[in-house]
Amino acid sequence: MIGPTRMLCQKYTDLTDEEIAYIESYEPLLPALANAEEADVFIDCRTSTGRSAIVVCEAKPQTVPSNYERAILGMLIQWRDEPAVDRSFRLGVPTVGLRAVSMPEDRRIVQSVEPIFYRERLIAVLIYEKPAPAAEDMVVRQGFGQDETAELDWAGVSDGLDEAVIFLDGAGKVCGHNQSAAQLYRDMGYVGSPLGMPESNIQPVAQAECDGRWHEASVVDRTLLCRRVPISRGSAKTALLLRDITARRRLEQELAFQQTALRELRHRMKNSLQMLAGLARSRSYETADPAGAQTALRDMAGRLLSLTATLDGVVQLSPEKVSLLQVLERVRKYTLQTLLTPARDIVIRVWGEEAAVSADCAASVALVVNELLQNALKHAFPAGAAGEVSIRLQVQRPLCTVTVSDNGTGFRPEAGRPGGMGLELASTIDREKLLGEWAVETGAGGTRITFDFLEQ
């Protein structure tokens, strides 16, 4: 029988069978490590998308209370929540004593992380988690020891610099720092003072890049310039200079976003209009008789509005991504405007988790949801009956799932409706455009249609 570690690795990572077996060899050791370190112990692997990590092994200590009320095996971890895990995966080095947020309890913890290599490839990290110390225990000490200040030539100047300055002794340990450095490392999640830490635990770039030149590094939500320079006198032998250029890079990204917005908008409009033209051709038969022309035109208006939902600046998250949850909310709004009159007592609700997807993916999802909404409003509540339609977005990366459900009369899937091609069109879009799976559950209590797709 396949174990949970192997199942998670096979489903969410690109690890080989040999690499997974190597990770599995750690499983028997985790309980002893948890008790010895008095910490929760986990093994995380990077997902195949690279956008997150996933917990594939865990052990709670028996000697002290755990930080977690329940198991978190299989939970996806965002880099911003665990900077120590991000740093060790990015640099391939141990990271000691960084603050993090335990999910789902939202508790403040301190992590230490060791990389796990197999045949020189970084395949996972081993994580120790302990409760974060009280605020009064985290007060940062002065940047220099009593017997060091006189020996550090830069000590009196470094506090006047905009850069963060870290002084390293001959053994490569931090022997001093200025106030800017203390604040920067607090902001990056380090607990207490950097004094005494080894260089490998505080440098934001790889050791090979410590060559005297400025190097740029991304540390979770920060962008830093780092430079290492020698010092000829005093107990410090090296100074590590750090510039926080996060605000500058964000401004540059915003400017680049504005420059590409018009090009992206034209591209989306072209794709959306081409898709709409194809739909119009495939449904042109609906206008064959005058009685059906009004319904067909109203349906086409709904499809057009569902496509325009992706063009709204409110849903834009980046030049490449839009908020799918907000796109679905726009579809709900347009549906209320075009299909529901004040006399009909029907509620449409959108809820769930946020997902950032490409505009093309969002347009296809919007079209599917529009078709399902139109079907529900036309057929699920006959004779003006009241009811509710729910649209739920679930994210289990790399898959997203949308469920459209109603509490109407239900239907027989094998029995066709006159001119009713909405379900067939929606399932075709999901299968051919989104490469997803489709499921229909219906009965006297209502209808539930679920489709999934890769987060693109």
PDB file of C-alpha atoms in Angstrom, residues 72-357:
ATOM      1  CA  ILE A  72      -1.106  19.431   8.561  1.00  0.00           C
ATOM      2  CA  LEU A  73       0.188  16.650   6.309  1.00  0.00           C
ATOM      3  CA  GLY A  74      -0.555  17.624   2.714  1.00  0.00           C
ATOM      4  CA  MET A  75      -0.939  21.331   3.444  1.00  0.00           C
ATOM      5  CA  LEU A  76       0.414  23.702   0.813  1.00  0.00           C
ATOM      6  CA  ILE A  77       2.752  26.373   2.201  1.00  0.00           C
ATOM      7  CA  GLN A  78       3.119  29.831   0.684  1.00  0.00           C
ATOM      8  CA  TRP A  79       6.658  31.244   0.643  1.00  0.00           C
ATOM      9  CA  ARG A  80       5.602  34.533   2.260  1.00  0.00           C
ATOM     10  CA  ASP A  81       4.408  32.672   5.384  1.00  0.00           C
ATOM     11  CA  GLU A  82       7.678  30.779   5.939  1.00  0.00           C
ATOM     12  CA  PRO A  83      10.740  32.851   4.954  1.00  0.00           C
ATOM     13  CA  ALA A  84      13.178  30.301   6.418  1.00  0.00           C
ATOM     14  CA  VAL A  85      11.823  27.574   4.136  1.00  0.00           C
ATOM     15  CA  ASP A  86      11.977  29.943   1.169  1.00  0.00           C
ATOM     16  CA  ARG A  87      15.587  30.905   1.955  1.00  0.00           C
ATOM     17  CA  SER A  88      16.841  27.332   2.368  1.00  0.00           C
ATOM     18  CA  PHE A  89      15.159  26.168  -0.840  1.00  0.00           C
ATOM     19  CA  ARG A  90      16.516  29.164  -2.740  1.00  0.00           C
ATOM     20  CA  LEU A  91      20.109  29.092  -1.437  1.00  0.00           C
ATOM     21  CA  GLY A  92      20.477  25.429  -0.466  1.00  0.00           C
ATOM     22  CA  VAL A  93      21.829  26.342   3.005  1.00  0.00           C
ATOM     23  CA  PRO A  94      20.571  25.927   6.597  1.00  0.00           C
ATOM     24  CA  THR A  95      18.501  28.752   8.087  1.00  0.00           C
ATOM     25  CA  VAL A  96      18.189  29.210  11.853  1.00  0.00           C
ATOM     26  CA  GLY A  97      15.802  31.300  13.919  1.00  0.00           C
ATOM     27  CA  LEU A  98      13.326  32.994  11.561  1.00  0.00           C
ATOM     28  CA  ARG A  99       9.779  33.874  12.479  1.00  0.00           C
ATOM     29  CA  ALA A 100       6.935  32.218  10.555  1.00  0.00           C
ATOM     30  CA  VAL A 101       3.156  31.777  10.724  1.00  0.00           C
ATOM     31  CA  SER A 102       1.752  28.339  11.538  1.00  0.00           C
ATOM     32  CA  MET A 103      -1.234  27.508   9.371  1.00  0.00           C
ATOM     33  CA  PRO A 104      -4.119  27.066   9.947  1.00  0.00           C
ATOM     34  CA  GLU A 105      -3.857  28.162  13.621  1.00  0.00           C
ATOM     35  CA  ASP A 106      -2.208  31.481  12.622  1.00  0.00           C
ATOM     36  CA  ARG A 107       0.272  31.248  15.511  1.00  0.00           C
ATOM     37  CA  ARG A 108       3.677  32.915  15.556  1.00  0.00           C
ATOM     38  CA  ILE A 109       6.477  30.363  15.546  1.00  0.00           C
ATOM     39  CA  VAL A 110      10.246  30.209  15.022  1.00  0.00           C
ATOM     40  CA  GLN A 111      11.670  27.909  12.352  1.00  0.00           C
ATOM     41  CA  SER A 112      15.065  26.344  11.766  1.00  0.00           C
ATOM     42  CA  VAL A 113      15.511  24.624   8.425  1.00  0.00           C
ATOM     43  CA  GLU A 114      18.029  22.099   7.094  1.00  0.00           C
ATOM     44  CA  PRO A 115      18.208  21.296   3.370  1.00  0.00           C
ATOM     45  CA  ILE A 116      17.983  17.644   2.272  1.00  0.00           C
ATOM     46  CA  PHE A 117      20.105  16.686  -0.738  1.00  0.00           C
ATOM     47  CA  TYR A 118      20.050  13.510  -2.830  1.00  0.00           C
ATOM     48  CA  ARG A 119      22.932  13.091  -5.270  1.00  0.00           C
ATOM     49  CA  GLU A 120      23.707  16.812  -5.011  1.00  0.00           C
ATOM     50  CA  ARG A 121      20.128  17.842  -5.831  1.00  0.00           C
ATOM     51  CA  LEU A 122      18.076  19.744  -3.231  1.00  0.00           C
ATOM     52  CA  ILE A 123      14.893  17.681  -2.916  1.00  0.00           C
ATOM     53  CA  ALA A 124      13.365  18.748   0.419  1.00  0.00           C
ATOM     54  CA  VAL A 125      13.918  20.603   3.692  1.00  0.00           C
ATOM     55  CA  LEU A 126      13.757  19.383   7.295  1.00  0.00           C
ATOM     56  CA  ILE A 127      11.966  21.928   9.517  1.00  0.00           C
ATOM     57  CA  TYR A 128      11.986  22.394  13.304  1.00  0.00           C
ATOM     58  CA  GLU A 129       9.259  24.664  14.690  1.00  0.00           C
ATOM     59  CA  LYS A 130       9.038  26.115  18.196  1.00  0.00           C
ATOM     60  CA  PRO A 131       6.728  28.778  19.668  1.00  0.00           C
ATOM     61  CA  ALA A 132       7.930  32.341  19.126  1.00  0.00           C
ATOM     62  CA  PRO A 133       9.338  33.944  22.301  1.00  0.00           C
ATOM     63  CA  ALA A 134       7.401  36.654  24.071  1.00  0.00           C
ATOM     64  CA  ALA A 135       7.837  40.177  22.738  1.00  0.00           C
ATOM     65  CA  GLU A 136      10.016  41.238  25.654  1.00  0.00           C
ATOM     66  CA  ASP A 137      12.416  38.374  24.901  1.00  0.00           C
ATOM     67  CA  MET A 138      12.886  39.578  21.337  1.00  0.00           C
ATOM     68  CA  VAL A 139      14.392  42.988  22.145  1.00  0.00           C
ATOM     69  CA  VAL A 140      17.427  43.514  19.937  1.00  0.00           C
ATOM     70  CA  ARG A 141      20.667  44.177  21.753  1.00  0.00           C
ATOM     71  CA  GLN A 142      23.071  46.924  20.830  1.00  0.00           C
ATOM     72  CA  GLY A 143      24.882  46.242  17.601  1.00  0.00           C
ATOM     73  CA  PHE A 144      28.363  45.997  19.147  1.00  0.00           C
ATOM     74  CA  GLY A 145      29.860  44.284  22.204  1.00  0.00           C
ATOM     75  CA  GLN A 146      31.588  46.337  24.910  1.00  0.00           C
ATOM     76  CA  ASP A 147      35.089  45.339  23.833  1.00  0.00           C
ATOM     77  CA  GLU A 148      34.391  45.510  20.115  1.00  0.00           C
ATOM     78  CA  THR A 149      33.244  49.063  19.490  1.00  0.00           C
ATOM     79  CA  ALA A 150      36.695  50.596  19.770  1.00  0.00           C
ATOM     80  CA  GLU A 151      38.167  48.084  17.349  1.00  0.00           C
ATOM     81  CA  LEU A 152      35.590  48.524  14.599  1.00  0.00           C
ATOM     82  CA  ASP A 153      36.654  51.473  12.453  1.00  0.00           C
ATOM     83  CA  TRP A 154      33.182  51.804  10.933  1.00  0.00           C
ATOM     84  CA  ALA A 155      31.253  51.542  14.180  1.00  0.00           C
ATOM     85  CA  GLY A 156      30.799  55.277  14.601  1.00  0.00           C
ATOM     86  CA  VAL A 157      29.833  55.810  10.968  1.00  0.00           C
ATOM     87  CA  SER A 158      27.604  52.858  10.121  1.00  0.00           C
ATOM     88  CA  ASP A 159      24.531  54.180  11.943  1.00  0.00           C
ATOM     89  CA  GLY A 160      24.622  57.231   9.694  1.00  0.00           C
ATOM     90  CA  LEU A 161      24.424  55.119   6.516  1.00  0.00           C
ATOM     91  CA  ASP A 162      21.233  54.240   4.680  1.00  0.00           C
ATOM     92  CA  GLU A 163      22.576  50.754   4.049  1.00  0.00           C
ATOM     93  CA  ALA A 164      22.313  47.992   6.603  1.00  0.00           C
ATOM     94  CA  VAL A 165      25.844  47.050   7.711  1.00  0.00           C
ATOM     95  CA  ILE A 166      26.798  43.670   9.190  1.00  0.00           C
ATOM     96  CA  PHE A 167      30.348  43.135  10.534  1.00  0.00           C
ATOM     97  CA  LEU A 168      31.868  39.639  10.389  1.00  0.00           C
ATOM     98  CA  ASP A 169      34.891  38.435  12.325  1.00  0.00           C
ATOM     99  CA  GLY A 170      37.623  36.131  11.066  1.00  0.00           C
ATOM    100  CA  ALA A 171      35.513  33.050  11.840  1.00  0.00           C
ATOM    101  CA  GLY A 172      32.665  34.356   9.692  1.00  0.00           C
ATOM    102  CA  LYS A 173      30.366  35.207  12.620  1.00  0.00           C
ATOM    103  CA  VAL A 174      28.492  38.454  13.150  1.00  0.00           C
ATOM    104  CA  CYS A 175      30.428  40.632  15.593  1.00  0.00           C
ATOM    105  CA  GLY A 176      28.538  43.885  14.988  1.00  0.00           C
ATOM    106  CA  HIS A 177      25.822  45.635  13.019  1.00  0.00           C
ATOM    107  CA  ASN A 178      24.192  49.036  12.731  1.00  0.00           C
ATOM    108  CA  GLN A 179      20.610  49.918  13.631  1.00  0.00           C
ATOM    109  CA  SER A 180      19.470  49.692  10.007  1.00  0.00           C
ATOM    110  CA  ALA A 181      20.672  46.086   9.891  1.00  0.00           C
ATOM    111  CA  ALA A 182      18.869  45.212  13.136  1.00  0.00           C
ATOM    112  CA  GLN A 183      15.602  46.619  11.768  1.00  0.00           C
ATOM    113  CA  LEU A 184      16.028  44.966   8.373  1.00  0.00           C
ATOM    114  CA  TYR A 185      16.590  41.520   9.852  1.00  0.00           C
ATOM    115  CA  ARG A 186      13.634  41.947  12.213  1.00  0.00           C
ATOM    116  CA  ASP A 187      11.490  42.847   9.199  1.00  0.00           C
ATOM    117  CA  MET A 188      12.729  39.749   7.366  1.00  0.00           C
ATOM    118  CA  GLY A 189      11.610  37.527  10.265  1.00  0.00           C
ATOM    119  CA  TYR A 190      14.796  36.928  12.272  1.00  0.00           C
ATOM    120  CA  VAL A 191      14.316  36.553  16.014  1.00  0.00           C
ATOM    121  CA  GLY A 192      16.585  38.571  18.306  1.00  0.00           C
ATOM    122  CA  SER A 193      19.911  40.137  17.361  1.00  0.00           C
ATOM    123  CA  PRO A 194      22.079  38.855  14.493  1.00  0.00           C
ATOM    124  CA  LEU A 195      25.093  39.023  16.843  1.00  0.00           C
ATOM    125  CA  GLY A 196      26.910  35.696  16.951  1.00  0.00           C
ATOM    126  CA  MET A 197      25.107  34.212  13.958  1.00  0.00           C
ATOM    127  CA  PRO A 198      27.239  32.569  11.252  1.00  0.00           C
ATOM    128  CA  GLU A 199      27.437  34.320   7.915  1.00  0.00           C
ATOM    129  CA  SER A 200      25.654  31.421   6.204  1.00  0.00           C
ATOM    130  CA  ASN A 201      22.542  32.176   8.269  1.00  0.00           C
ATOM    131  CA  ILE A 202      22.298  35.897   7.499  1.00  0.00           C
ATOM    132  CA  GLN A 203      23.569  36.464   3.962  1.00  0.00           C
ATOM    133  CA  PRO A 204      20.758  36.838   1.392  1.00  0.00           C
ATOM    134  CA  VAL A 205      22.794  35.572  -1.586  1.00  0.00           C
ATOM    135  CA  ALA A 206      24.735  32.411  -2.324  1.00  0.00           C
ATOM    136  CA  GLN A 207      28.317  32.149  -1.078  1.00  0.00           C
ATOM    137  CA  ALA A 208      29.608  32.159  -4.658  1.00  0.00           C
ATOM    138  CA  GLU A 209      28.140  35.642  -5.153  1.00  0.00           C
ATOM    139  CA  CYS A 210      30.027  37.189  -2.216  1.00  0.00           C
ATOM    140  CA  ASP A 211      32.747  38.524  -4.522  1.00  0.00           C
ATOM    141  CA  GLY A 212      32.866  42.239  -3.654  1.00  0.00           C
ATOM    142  CA  ARG A 213      30.277  43.304  -6.230  1.00  0.00           C
ATOM    143  CA  TRP A 214      26.641  44.251  -5.729  1.00  0.00           C
ATOM    144  CA  HIS A 215      24.246  41.342  -6.187  1.00  0.00           C
ATOM    145  CA  GLU A 216      20.460  41.449  -6.155  1.00  0.00           C
ATOM    146  CA  ALA A 217      18.464  38.927  -4.124  1.00  0.00           C
ATOM    147  CA  SER A 218      14.755  38.338  -3.538  1.00  0.00           C
ATOM    148  CA  VAL A 219      13.917  37.419   0.060  1.00  0.00           C
ATOM    149  CA  VAL A 220      10.206  36.507   0.268  1.00  0.00           C
ATOM    150  CA  ASP A 221       8.575  39.942  -0.206  1.00  0.00           C
ATOM    151  CA  ARG A 222      11.790  42.001  -0.246  1.00  0.00           C
ATOM    152  CA  THR A 223      14.414  42.839  -2.842  1.00  0.00           C
ATOM    153  CA  LEU A 224      17.935  43.495  -1.559  1.00  0.00           C
ATOM    154  CA  LEU A 225      21.278  44.537  -2.991  1.00  0.00           C
ATOM    155  CA  CYS A 226      24.140  42.800  -1.194  1.00  0.00           C
ATOM    156  CA  ARG A 227      27.876  43.495  -1.290  1.00  0.00           C
ATOM    157  CA  ARG A 228      30.752  42.020   0.737  1.00  0.00           C
ATOM    158  CA  VAL A 229      33.830  44.199   1.371  1.00  0.00           C
ATOM    159  CA  PRO A 230      37.040  43.482   3.365  1.00  0.00           C
ATOM    160  CA  ILE A 231      38.131  45.479   6.439  1.00  0.00           C
ATOM    161  CA  SER A 232      41.842  45.740   7.198  1.00  0.00           C
ATOM    162  CA  ARG A 233      41.793  46.754  10.883  1.00  0.00           C
ATOM    163  CA  GLY A 234      39.991  45.751  14.067  1.00  0.00           C
ATOM    164  CA  SER A 235      38.258  42.543  15.065  1.00  0.00           C
ATOM    165  CA  ALA A 236      35.940  42.650  12.058  1.00  0.00           C
ATOM    166  CA  LYS A 237      37.462  41.288   8.861  1.00  0.00           C
ATOM    167  CA  THR A 238      34.484  41.761   6.531  1.00  0.00           C
ATOM    168  CA  ALA A 239      31.478  44.056   6.187  1.00  0.00           C
ATOM    169  CA  LEU A 240      28.259  42.946   4.526  1.00  0.00           C
ATOM    170  CA  LEU A 241      26.390  45.920   3.009  1.00  0.00           C
ATOM    171  CA  LEU A 242      22.663  45.563   2.303  1.00  0.00           C
ATOM    172  CA  ARG A 243      20.376  47.987   0.482  1.00  0.00           C
ATOM    173  CA  ASP A 244      16.631  47.456   0.607  1.00  0.00           C
ATOM    174  CA  ILE A 245      15.417  48.352  -2.903  1.00  0.00           C
ATOM    175  CA  THR A 246      11.958  46.801  -2.534  1.00  0.00           C
ATOM    176  CA  ALA A 247      10.125  50.105  -3.054  1.00  0.00           C
ATOM    177  CA  ARG A 248      12.174  50.883  -6.170  1.00  0.00           C
ATOM    178  CA  ARG A 249      11.515  47.485  -7.719  1.00  0.00           C
ATOM    179  CA  ARG A 250       7.797  47.717  -6.937  1.00  0.00           C
ATOM    180  CA  LEU A 251       7.659  51.105  -8.636  1.00  0.00           C
ATOM    181  CA  GLU A 252       9.479  49.699 -11.665  1.00  0.00           C
ATOM    182  CA  GLN A 253       7.044  46.792 -11.775  1.00  0.00           C
ATOM    183  CA  GLU A 254       4.102  49.191 -11.603  1.00  0.00           C
ATOM    184  CA  LEU A 255       5.521  51.256 -14.473  1.00  0.00           C
ATOM    185  CA  ALA A 256       6.110  48.111 -16.514  1.00  0.00           C
ATOM    186  CA  PHE A 257       2.561  47.020 -15.727  1.00  0.00           C
ATOM    187  CA  GLN A 258       1.157  50.298 -17.047  1.00  0.00           C
ATOM    188  CA  GLN A 259       3.218  50.006 -20.216  1.00  0.00           C
ATOM    189  CA  THR A 260       2.009  46.486 -20.967  1.00  0.00           C
ATOM    190  CA  ALA A 261      -1.613  47.015 -19.897  1.00  0.00           C
ATOM    191  CA  LEU A 262      -2.779  48.375 -23.267  1.00  0.00           C
ATOM    192  CA  ARG A 263      -1.028  45.613 -25.208  1.00  0.00           C
ATOM    193  CA  GLU A 264      -2.533  42.996 -22.912  1.00  0.00           C
ATOM    194  CA  LEU A 265      -5.989  44.555 -23.217  1.00  0.00           C
ATOM    195  CA  ARG A 266      -5.884  44.475 -27.016  1.00  0.00           C
ATOM    196  CA  HIS A 267      -4.722  40.845 -26.943  1.00  0.00           C
ATOM    197  CA  ARG A 268      -7.550  39.842 -24.608  1.00  0.00           C
ATOM    198  CA  MET A 269     -10.192  41.671 -26.626  1.00  0.00           C
ATOM    199  CA  LYS A 270      -9.022  39.928 -29.789  1.00  0.00           C
ATOM    200  CA  ASN A 271      -9.148  36.482 -28.161  1.00  0.00           C
ATOM    201  CA  SER A 272     -12.514  37.175 -26.536  1.00  0.00           C
ATOM    202  CA  LEU A 273     -14.106  38.430 -29.744  1.00  0.00           C
ATOM    203  CA  GLN A 274     -12.782  35.438 -31.664  1.00  0.00           C
ATOM    204  CA  MET A 275     -14.251  33.113 -29.045  1.00  0.00           C
ATOM    205  CA  LEU A 276     -17.557  34.995 -29.161  1.00  0.00           C
ATOM    206  CA  ALA A 277     -17.669  34.766 -32.963  1.00  0.00           C
ATOM    207  CA  GLY A 278     -17.174  31.010 -32.740  1.00  0.00           C
ATOM    208  CA  LEU A 279     -20.007  30.733 -30.212  1.00  0.00           C
ATOM    209  CA  ALA A 280     -22.289  32.835 -32.401  1.00  0.00           C
ATOM    210  CA  ARG A 281     -21.642  30.558 -35.379  1.00  0.00           C
ATOM    211  CA  SER A 282     -22.217  27.390 -33.353  1.00  0.00           C
ATOM    212  CA  ARG A 283     -25.512  28.712 -31.921  1.00  0.00           C
ATOM    213  CA  SER A 284     -26.795  30.508 -34.996  1.00  0.00           C
ATOM    214  CA  TYR A 285     -29.591  27.967 -35.380  1.00  0.00           C
ATOM    215  CA  GLU A 286     -31.280  29.443 -32.299  1.00  0.00           C
ATOM    216  CA  THR A 287     -32.400  32.454 -34.356  1.00  0.00           C
ATOM    217  CA  ALA A 288     -34.050  30.272 -37.057  1.00  0.00           C
ATOM    218  CA  ASP A 289     -37.528  31.001 -35.717  1.00  0.00           C
ATOM    219  CA  PRO A 290     -38.611  34.482 -34.582  1.00  0.00           C
ATOM    220  CA  ALA A 291     -39.909  33.173 -31.277  1.00  0.00           C
ATOM    221  CA  GLY A 292     -36.422  32.012 -30.242  1.00  0.00           C
ATOM    222  CA  ALA A 293     -34.532  35.038 -31.539  1.00  0.00           C
ATOM    223  CA  GLN A 294     -35.009  37.134 -28.399  1.00  0.00           C
ATOM    224  CA  THR A 295     -33.837  34.329 -26.132  1.00  0.00           C
ATOM    225  CA  ALA A 296     -30.830  33.602 -28.328  1.00  0.00           C
ATOM    226  CA  LEU A 297     -29.796  37.268 -28.403  1.00  0.00           C
ATOM    227  CA  ARG A 298     -30.188  37.540 -24.617  1.00  0.00           C
ATOM    228  CA  ASP A 299     -28.058  34.414 -24.158  1.00  0.00           C
ATOM    229  CA  MET A 300     -25.380  35.843 -26.440  1.00  0.00           C
ATOM    230  CA  ALA A 301     -25.418  39.094 -24.448  1.00  0.00           C
ATOM    231  CA  GLY A 302     -24.757  37.101 -21.300  1.00  0.00           C
ATOM    232  CA  ARG A 303     -21.814  35.356 -22.934  1.00  0.00           C
ATOM    233  CA  LEU A 304     -20.405  38.657 -24.123  1.00  0.00           C
ATOM    234  CA  LEU A 305     -20.709  40.161 -20.634  1.00  0.00           C
ATOM    235  CA  SER A 306     -19.018  37.109 -19.088  1.00  0.00           C
ATOM    236  CA  LEU A 307     -16.048  37.689 -21.395  1.00  0.00           C
ATOM    237  CA  THR A 308     -15.881  41.400 -20.575  1.00  0.00           C
ATOM    238  CA  ALA A 309     -15.595  40.481 -16.876  1.00  0.00           C
ATOM    239  CA  THR A 310     -11.930  39.663 -17.463  1.00  0.00           C
ATOM    240  CA  LEU A 311     -11.265  43.136 -18.911  1.00  0.00           C
ATOM    241  CA  ASP A 312     -12.168  45.015 -15.740  1.00  0.00           C
ATOM    242  CA  GLY A 313      -9.169  46.698 -14.109  1.00  0.00           C
ATOM    243  CA  VAL A 314     -10.540  45.776 -10.666  1.00  0.00           C
ATOM    244  CA  VAL A 315      -9.766  42.093 -11.231  1.00  0.00           C
ATOM    245  CA  GLN A 316      -6.203  42.670 -12.457  1.00  0.00           C
ATOM    246  CA  LEU A 317      -3.534  41.265 -10.100  1.00  0.00           C
ATOM    247  CA  SER A 318      -0.545  41.587 -12.435  1.00  0.00           C
ATOM    248  CA  PRO A 319       0.099  42.005 -16.158  1.00  0.00           C
ATOM    249  CA  GLU A 320      -0.327  38.235 -16.548  1.00  0.00           C
ATOM    250  CA  LYS A 321      -2.877  37.293 -13.872  1.00  0.00           C
ATOM    251  CA  VAL A 322      -6.436  38.214 -12.887  1.00  0.00           C
ATOM    252  CA  SER A 323      -8.501  37.457  -9.800  1.00  0.00           C
ATOM    253  CA  LEU A 324     -10.800  34.555 -10.716  1.00  0.00           C
ATOM    254  CA  LEU A 325     -12.988  35.125  -7.656  1.00  0.00           C
ATOM    255  CA  GLN A 326     -13.621  38.717  -8.749  1.00  0.00           C
ATOM    256  CA  VAL A 327     -14.279  37.592 -12.338  1.00  0.00           C
ATOM    257  CA  LEU A 328     -16.971  35.228 -11.024  1.00  0.00           C
ATOM    258  CA  GLU A 329     -18.432  38.070  -8.971  1.00  0.00           C
ATOM    259  CA  ARG A 330     -18.648  40.173 -12.157  1.00  0.00           C
ATOM    260  CA  VAL A 331     -20.420  37.315 -13.954  1.00  0.00           C
ATOM    261  CA  ARG A 332     -22.907  37.163 -11.071  1.00  0.00           C
ATOM    262  CA  LYS A 333     -23.504  40.916 -11.316  1.00  0.00           C
ATOM    263  CA  TYR A 334     -24.007  40.874 -15.097  1.00  0.00           C
ATOM    264  CA  THR A 335     -26.368  37.902 -14.820  1.00  0.00           C
ATOM    265  CA  LEU A 336     -28.511  39.764 -12.306  1.00  0.00           C
ATOM    266  CA  GLN A 337     -28.646  42.738 -14.665  1.00  0.00           C
ATOM    267  CA  THR A 338     -29.598  40.791 -17.817  1.00  0.00           C
ATOM    268  CA  LEU A 339     -31.635  37.752 -16.725  1.00  0.00           C
ATOM    269  CA  LEU A 340     -33.347  38.530 -13.428  1.00  0.00           C
ATOM    270  CA  THR A 341     -36.232  40.910 -12.949  1.00  0.00           C
ATOM    271  CA  PRO A 342     -37.104  42.388  -9.539  1.00  0.00           C
ATOM    272  CA  ALA A 343     -40.154  40.106  -9.448  1.00  0.00           C
ATOM    273  CA  ARG A 344     -38.030  36.941  -9.357  1.00  0.00           C
ATOM    274  CA  ASP A 345     -36.907  36.011  -5.834  1.00  0.00           C
ATOM    275  CA  ILE A 346     -33.649  34.255  -6.704  1.00  0.00           C
ATOM    276  CA  VAL A 347     -30.342  34.819  -4.911  1.00  0.00           C
ATOM    277  CA  ILE A 348     -26.960  34.234  -6.620  1.00  0.00           C
ATOM    278  CA  ARG A 349     -23.991  33.837  -4.295  1.00  0.00           C
ATOM    279  CA  VAL A 350     -20.260  33.721  -5.110  1.00  0.00           C
ATOM    280  CA  TRP A 351     -17.779  32.530  -2.480  1.00  0.00           C
ATOM    281  CA  GLY A 352     -14.594  30.555  -1.956  1.00  0.00           C
ATOM    282  CA  GLU A 353     -10.839  30.979  -2.171  1.00  0.00           C
ATOM    283  CA  GLU A 354      -8.841  33.385  -4.312  1.00  0.00           C
ATOM    284  CA  ALA A 355      -7.029  32.131  -7.411  1.00  0.00           C
ATOM    285  CA  ALA A 356      -4.744  34.105  -9.716  1.00  0.00           C
ATOM    286  CA  VAL A 357      -5.103  32.767 -13.274  1.00  0.00           C
TER     287      VAL A 357
END
